Amino acid sequence: MTIDSHQHFWKYEPVKHSWIDDDMSVIRRDFLPQDLKKVYQENQVDGCIAVQADQTLKETDFLLNLAKEHNFIKGVVGWADLRAENIESVLEKYSTDKNLKGWRHVVQGEDDHNFLLRPNFLRGIGLLEKYNHTYDILVFPHQLGAVLEFIKKFPNQKFVIDHIAKPYIKDGFYEGWAALMKEIGKHENVYCKLSGMITEADYNTWTAEQLQPYMHLVLEAFGSERIMFGSDWPVCLVAGNYGQVKSIVTHFIATLSSQDQEMIMGGNAQEFYNL
């Protein structure tokens, strides 16, 4: 089974989606399950994980409602304020919905480089294991030092790094990102998504060859049993189409065993998100 471990849905609103700048104007519209279902039929994808793009409980409810209506949406990564005093009652409430698999915060957008290490956030993360909920880590490379400290505090919590931690591919930066990803990969409760790469390169001039060193490092650091394919649809559309994004990963892993390929293209997402 091929599972896309990372995609988004939204009803476009200019204020709510102000992060979609002029360079990304191609995605300034609604993206809903009927759009994605057609894309999946064309690209032989069986299901997906829908990931939050807005930091509200309303967003979590929106995605969960879509998952109820469309069985190809196999799970939801929602948002809740993990720093809130009442976070336990919020987690308790959502734990009754089998489609809610985990949580994410847009840490890349936080000015505080050590956001992940603040006591109120750590308290919220510390409650996730009780509900068997995962946590998606969305950061830029300059935040990976905090990520390393963060994951060490929760050796039994399931974490996944989104978009290979968004290395600055366009600028050719590699070494600092690579050193920290190797360290993070030593922790066996941490996975990594092979996703969001073409949008970290130049939208118009990227090549698959340019992405190779980054993918090789991720494979070396996490192994084929802890990496998973993700498209980042529809964000990926600013730099390429779905078929291109999928083929970057399938071509990269083509020399691995068929078992390894199956894990990366779906098995690991099924296991990680408890599908």
GROMACS .gro file of C-alpha atoms in nm:
model
  275
    1MET     CA    1   0.000   0.000   0.000
    2THR     CA    2   0.136   0.343  -0.097
    3ILE     CA    3   0.069   0.606   0.169
    4ASP     CA    4   0.144   0.975   0.126
    5SER     CA    5   0.257   1.065   0.478
    6HIS     CA    6   0.216   1.441   0.438
    7GLN     CA    7  -0.039   1.657   0.258
    8HIS     CA    8  -0.277   1.944   0.332
    9PHE     CA    9  -0.633   2.057   0.261
   10TRP     CA   10  -0.770   2.408   0.286
   11LYS     CA   11  -1.044   2.645   0.183
   12TYR     CA   12  -0.834   2.942   0.080
   13GLU     CA   13  -0.867   3.258   0.288
   14PRO     CA   14  -0.620   3.545   0.219
   15VAL     CA   15  -0.566   3.639   0.586
   16LYS     CA   16  -0.555   3.287   0.728
   17HIS     CA   17  -0.323   3.171   0.448
   18SER     CA   18  -0.106   3.485   0.433
   19TRP     CA   19   0.206   3.261   0.428
   20ILE     CA   20   0.119   3.186   0.065
   21ASP     CA   21   0.319   3.471  -0.087
   22ASP     CA   22   0.323   3.603  -0.445
   23ASP     CA   23   0.581   3.343  -0.554
   24MET     CA   24   0.332   3.075  -0.448
   25SER     CA   25   0.024   3.232  -0.608
   26VAL     CA   26  -0.053   2.908  -0.794
   27ILE     CA   27  -0.184   2.760  -0.465
   28ARG     CA   28  -0.406   3.056  -0.374
   29ARG     CA   29  -0.724   2.852  -0.408
   30ASP     CA   30  -0.917   2.572  -0.239
   31PHE     CA   31  -0.759   2.226  -0.220
   32LEU     CA   32  -1.002   1.957  -0.108
   33PRO     CA   33  -1.029   1.575  -0.112
   34GLN     CA   34  -1.197   1.556  -0.453
   35ASP     CA   35  -0.890   1.733  -0.603
   36LEU     CA   36  -0.645   1.498  -0.434
   37LYS     CA   37  -0.839   1.178  -0.507
   38LYS     CA   38  -0.794   1.238  -0.880
   39VAL     CA   39  -0.419   1.301  -0.831
   40TYR     CA   40  -0.388   0.976  -0.633
   41GLN     CA   41  -0.568   0.774  -0.901
   42GLU     CA   42  -0.322   0.909  -1.160
   43ASN     CA   43  -0.018   0.832  -0.940
   44GLN     CA   44  -0.116   0.499  -0.779
   45VAL     CA   45  -0.138   0.627  -0.421
   46ASP     CA   46  -0.378   0.447  -0.185
   47GLY     CA   47  -0.414   0.687   0.104
   48CYS     CA   48  -0.271   0.977   0.301
   49ILE     CA   49  -0.211   1.155   0.627
   50ALA     CA   50  -0.375   1.500   0.634
   51VAL     CA   51  -0.159   1.748   0.826
   52GLN     CA   52  -0.267   2.077   0.983
   53ALA     CA   53  -0.181   2.402   0.805
   54ASP     CA   54  -0.359   2.641   1.045
   55GLN     CA   55  -0.305   2.664   1.421
   56THR     CA   56  -0.662   2.630   1.548
   57LEU     CA   57  -0.875   2.351   1.690
   58LYS     CA   58  -1.120   2.441   1.412
   59GLU     CA   59  -0.856   2.321   1.166
   60THR     CA   60  -0.826   1.990   1.352
   61ASP     CA   61  -1.205   1.946   1.338
   62PHE     CA   62  -1.210   2.039   0.966
   63LEU     CA   63  -0.955   1.765   0.885
   64LEU     CA   64  -1.127   1.506   1.105
   65ASN     CA   65  -1.458   1.574   0.931
   66LEU     CA   66  -1.293   1.525   0.592
   67ALA     CA   67  -1.142   1.196   0.714
   68LYS     CA   68  -1.488   1.074   0.817
   69GLU     CA   69  -1.620   1.148   0.468
   70HIS     CA   70  -1.326   1.013   0.262
   71ASN     CA   71  -1.174   0.679   0.354
   72PHE     CA   72  -0.853   0.742   0.158
   73ILE     CA   73  -0.764   0.992   0.435
   74LYS     CA   74  -0.616   0.737   0.673
   75GLY     CA   75  -0.523   0.971   0.956
   76VAL     CA   76  -0.500   1.332   1.073
   77VAL     CA   77  -0.217   1.528   1.235
   78GLY     CA   78  -0.400   1.816   1.402
   79TRP     CA   79  -0.313   2.121   1.605
   80ALA     CA   80  -0.385   2.195   1.968
   81ASP     CA   81  -0.208   2.443   2.192
   82LEU     CA   82   0.021   2.202   2.371
   83ARG     CA   83   0.122   2.487   2.606
   84ALA     CA   84  -0.233   2.539   2.735
   85GLU     CA   85  -0.329   2.476   3.097
   86ASN     CA   86  -0.621   2.259   2.987
   87ILE     CA   87  -0.426   2.056   2.731
   88GLU     CA   88  -0.496   1.724   2.902
   89SER     CA   89  -0.871   1.765   2.870
   90VAL     CA   90  -0.827   1.861   2.502
   91LEU     CA   91  -0.617   1.548   2.435
   92GLU     CA   92  -0.869   1.339   2.626
   93LYS     CA   93  -1.151   1.470   2.406
   94TYR     CA   94  -0.971   1.400   2.077
   95SER     CA   95  -0.844   1.060   2.187
   96THR     CA   96  -1.191   0.919   2.115
   97ASP     CA   97  -1.153   0.989   1.740
   98LYS     CA   98  -0.967   0.700   1.574
   99ASN     CA   99  -0.863   0.926   1.282
  100LEU     CA  100  -0.664   1.161   1.508
  101LYS     CA  101  -0.311   1.022   1.499
  102GLY     CA  102  -0.095   1.306   1.626
  103TRP     CA  103  -0.019   1.675   1.656
  104ARG     CA  104   0.197   1.944   1.502
  105HIS     CA  105   0.294   2.302   1.580
  106VAL     CA  106   0.446   2.536   1.319
  107VAL     CA  107   0.767   2.574   1.519
  108GLN     CA  108   0.949   2.704   1.210
  109GLY     CA  109   0.740   3.020   1.245
  110GLU     CA  110   0.831   3.086   1.610
  111ASP     CA  111   1.080   3.366   1.684
  112ASP     CA  112   1.195   3.182   1.996
  113HIS     CA  113   1.471   2.945   1.878
  114ASN     CA  114   1.418   2.737   2.191
  115PHE     CA  115   1.038   2.721   2.166
  116LEU     CA  116   1.051   2.340   2.185
  117LEU     CA  117   1.234   2.352   2.518
  118ARG     CA  118   0.998   2.582   2.710
  119PRO     CA  119   0.846   2.414   3.020
  120ASN     CA  120   0.480   2.461   2.922
  121PHE     CA  121   0.539   2.306   2.577
  122LEU     CA  122   0.738   2.017   2.727
  123ARG     CA  123   0.452   1.950   2.967
  124GLY     CA  124   0.210   1.914   2.674
  125ILE     CA  125   0.445   1.684   2.481
  126GLY     CA  126   0.487   1.472   2.792
  127LEU     CA  127   0.115   1.386   2.781
  128LEU     CA  128   0.109   1.252   2.423
  129GLU     CA  129   0.249   0.907   2.494
  130LYS     CA  130  -0.047   0.831   2.723
  131TYR     CA  131  -0.281   0.867   2.423
  132ASN     CA  132  -0.046   0.695   2.175
  133HIS     CA  133  -0.030   1.022   1.977
  134THR     CA  134   0.262   1.111   1.752
  135TYR     CA  135   0.429   1.450   1.712
  136ASP     CA  136   0.545   1.603   1.380
  137ILE     CA  137   0.850   1.829   1.417
  138LEU     CA  138   0.836   2.122   1.170
  139VAL     CA  139   1.154   2.328   1.194
  140PHE     CA  140   1.427   2.503   0.997
  141PRO     CA  141   1.791   2.384   1.021
  142HIS     CA  142   1.884   2.663   1.266
  143GLN     CA  143   1.639   2.505   1.513
  144LEU     CA  144   1.788   2.153   1.497
  145GLY     CA  145   2.008   2.210   1.802
  146ALA     CA  146   1.692   2.260   2.010
  147VAL     CA  147   1.534   1.955   1.839
  148LEU     CA  148   1.825   1.737   1.954
  149GLU     CA  149   1.783   1.849   2.317
  150PHE     CA  150   1.405   1.813   2.286
  151ILE     CA  151   1.391   1.455   2.160
  152LYS     CA  152   1.638   1.339   2.428
  153LYS     CA  153   1.379   1.431   2.693
  154PHE     CA  154   1.119   1.189   2.550
  155PRO     CA  155   1.284   0.859   2.452
  156ASN     CA  156   0.951   0.676   2.421
  157GLN     CA  157   0.757   0.942   2.228
  158LYS     CA  158   0.711   0.886   1.852
  159PHE     CA  159   0.851   1.185   1.661
  160VAL     CA  160   0.885   1.252   1.289
  161ILE     CA  161   1.087   1.531   1.127
  162ASP     CA  162   0.883   1.698   0.853
  163HIS     CA  163   1.041   1.786   0.517
  164ILE     CA  164   1.389   1.661   0.617
  165ALA     CA  165   1.405   1.973   0.842
  166LYS     CA  166   1.392   2.210   0.542
  167PRO     CA  167   1.764   2.237   0.456
  168TYR     CA  168   1.855   2.547   0.259
  169ILE     CA  169   1.899   2.354  -0.066
  170LYS     CA  170   1.865   2.665  -0.280
  171ASP     CA  171   2.173   2.813  -0.109
  172GLY     CA  172   2.368   2.487  -0.112
  173PHE     CA  173   2.395   2.473   0.269
  174TYR     CA  174   2.456   2.118   0.384
  175GLU     CA  175   2.722   2.050   0.650
  176GLY     CA  176   2.561   2.199   0.962
  177TRP     CA  177   2.223   2.048   0.878
  178ALA     CA  178   2.385   1.711   0.805
  179ALA     CA  179   2.580   1.695   1.132
  180LEU     CA  180   2.270   1.757   1.345
  181MET     CA  181   2.047   1.522   1.142
  182LYS     CA  182   2.302   1.243   1.196
  183GLU     CA  183   2.286   1.300   1.571
  184ILE     CA  184   1.906   1.313   1.575
  185GLY     CA  185   1.890   0.995   1.366
  186LYS     CA  186   2.070   0.803   1.643
  187HIS     CA  187   1.745   0.820   1.844
  188GLU     CA  188   1.530   0.529   1.732
  189ASN     CA  189   1.198   0.692   1.827
  190VAL     CA  190   1.256   0.962   1.562
  191TYR     CA  191   1.150   0.916   1.198
  192CYS     CA  192   1.193   1.148   0.900
  193LYS     CA  193   0.972   1.239   0.604
  194LEU     CA  194   1.124   1.254   0.256
  195SER     CA  195   0.900   1.546   0.168
  196GLY     CA  196   0.904   1.917   0.096
  197MET     CA  197   1.238   1.908  -0.082
  198ILE     CA  198   1.168   2.079  -0.415
  199THR     CA  199   1.024   2.383  -0.238
  200GLU     CA  200   1.350   2.428  -0.043
  201ALA     CA  201   1.540   2.430  -0.373
  202ASP     CA  202   1.491   2.691  -0.645
  203TYR     CA  203   1.128   2.656  -0.761
  204ASN     CA  204   1.223   2.690  -1.127
  205THR     CA  205   1.569   2.538  -1.164
  206TRP     CA  206   1.585   2.248  -0.914
  207THR     CA  207   1.705   1.907  -1.032
  208ALA     CA  208   1.669   1.561  -0.877
  209GLU     CA  209   2.053   1.539  -0.870
  210GLN     CA  210   2.066   1.846  -0.648
  211LEU     CA  211   1.850   1.666  -0.389
  212GLN     CA  212   2.054   1.344  -0.388
  213PRO     CA  213   2.309   1.435  -0.115
  214TYR     CA  214   2.027   1.535   0.121
  215MET     CA  215   1.833   1.213   0.062
  216HIS     CA  216   2.148   1.001   0.099
  217LEU     CA  217   2.220   1.163   0.436
  218VAL     CA  218   1.864   1.104   0.558
  219LEU     CA  219   1.877   0.738   0.449
  220GLU     CA  220   2.212   0.695   0.623
  221ALA     CA  221   2.097   0.870   0.942
  222PHE     CA  222   1.753   0.712   0.983
  223GLY     CA  223   1.769   0.389   0.781
  224SER     CA  224   1.498   0.257   0.550
  225GLU     CA  225   1.283   0.154   0.848
  226ARG     CA  226   1.241   0.515   0.972
  227ILE     CA  227   1.189   0.726   0.661
  228MET     CA  228   0.863   0.780   0.475
  229PHE     CA  229   0.748   0.929   0.148
  230GLY     CA  230   0.542   1.247   0.167
  231SER     CA  231   0.432   1.483  -0.110
  232ASP     CA  232   0.353   1.806   0.075
  233TRP     CA  233   0.067   1.851  -0.178
  234PRO     CA  234  -0.053   2.111  -0.265
  235VAL     CA  235   0.246   2.319  -0.147
  236CYS     CA  236   0.468   2.114  -0.381
  237LEU     CA  237   0.276   2.254  -0.679
  238VAL     CA  238   0.468   2.582  -0.660
  239ALA     CA  239   0.778   2.396  -0.781
  240GLY     CA  240   0.654   2.083  -0.960
  241ASN     CA  241   0.373   1.833  -1.006
  242TYR     CA  242   0.276   1.533  -0.794
  243GLY     CA  243   0.428   1.280  -1.034
  244GLN     CA  244   0.765   1.456  -1.019
  245VAL     CA  245   0.762   1.464  -0.640
  246LYS     CA  246   0.679   1.095  -0.613
  247SER     CA  247   0.935   0.991  -0.875
  248ILE     CA  248   1.216   1.177  -0.694
  249VAL     CA  249   1.171   0.934  -0.404
  250THR     CA  250   1.092   0.619  -0.605
  251HIS     CA  251   1.399   0.668  -0.826
  252PHE     CA  252   1.618   0.739  -0.525
  253ILE     CA  253   1.513   0.417  -0.347
  254ALA     CA  254   1.505   0.199  -0.663
  255THR     CA  255   1.832   0.023  -0.573
  256LEU     CA  256   1.703  -0.082  -0.227
  257SER     CA  257   1.531  -0.415  -0.163
  258SER     CA  258   1.161  -0.439  -0.249
  259GLN     CA  259   1.089  -0.471   0.124
  260ASP     CA  260   1.275  -0.147   0.197
  261GLN     CA  261   1.094   0.029  -0.086
  262GLU     CA  262   0.755  -0.086   0.046
  263MET     CA  263   0.840   0.041   0.395
  264ILE     CA  264   0.943   0.385   0.269
  265MET     CA  265   0.642   0.421   0.035
  266GLY     CA  266   0.381   0.317   0.290
  267GLY     CA  267   0.474   0.060   0.551
  268ASN     CA  268   0.658   0.298   0.781
  269ALA     CA  269   0.372   0.551   0.772
  270GLN     CA  270   0.126   0.273   0.858
  271GLU     CA  271   0.341   0.165   1.151
  272PHE     CA  272   0.429   0.515   1.276
  273TYR     CA  273   0.075   0.654   1.260
  274ASN     CA  274  -0.086   0.330   1.373
  275LEU     CA  275  -0.312   0.313   1.066
   0.00000   0.00000   0.00000
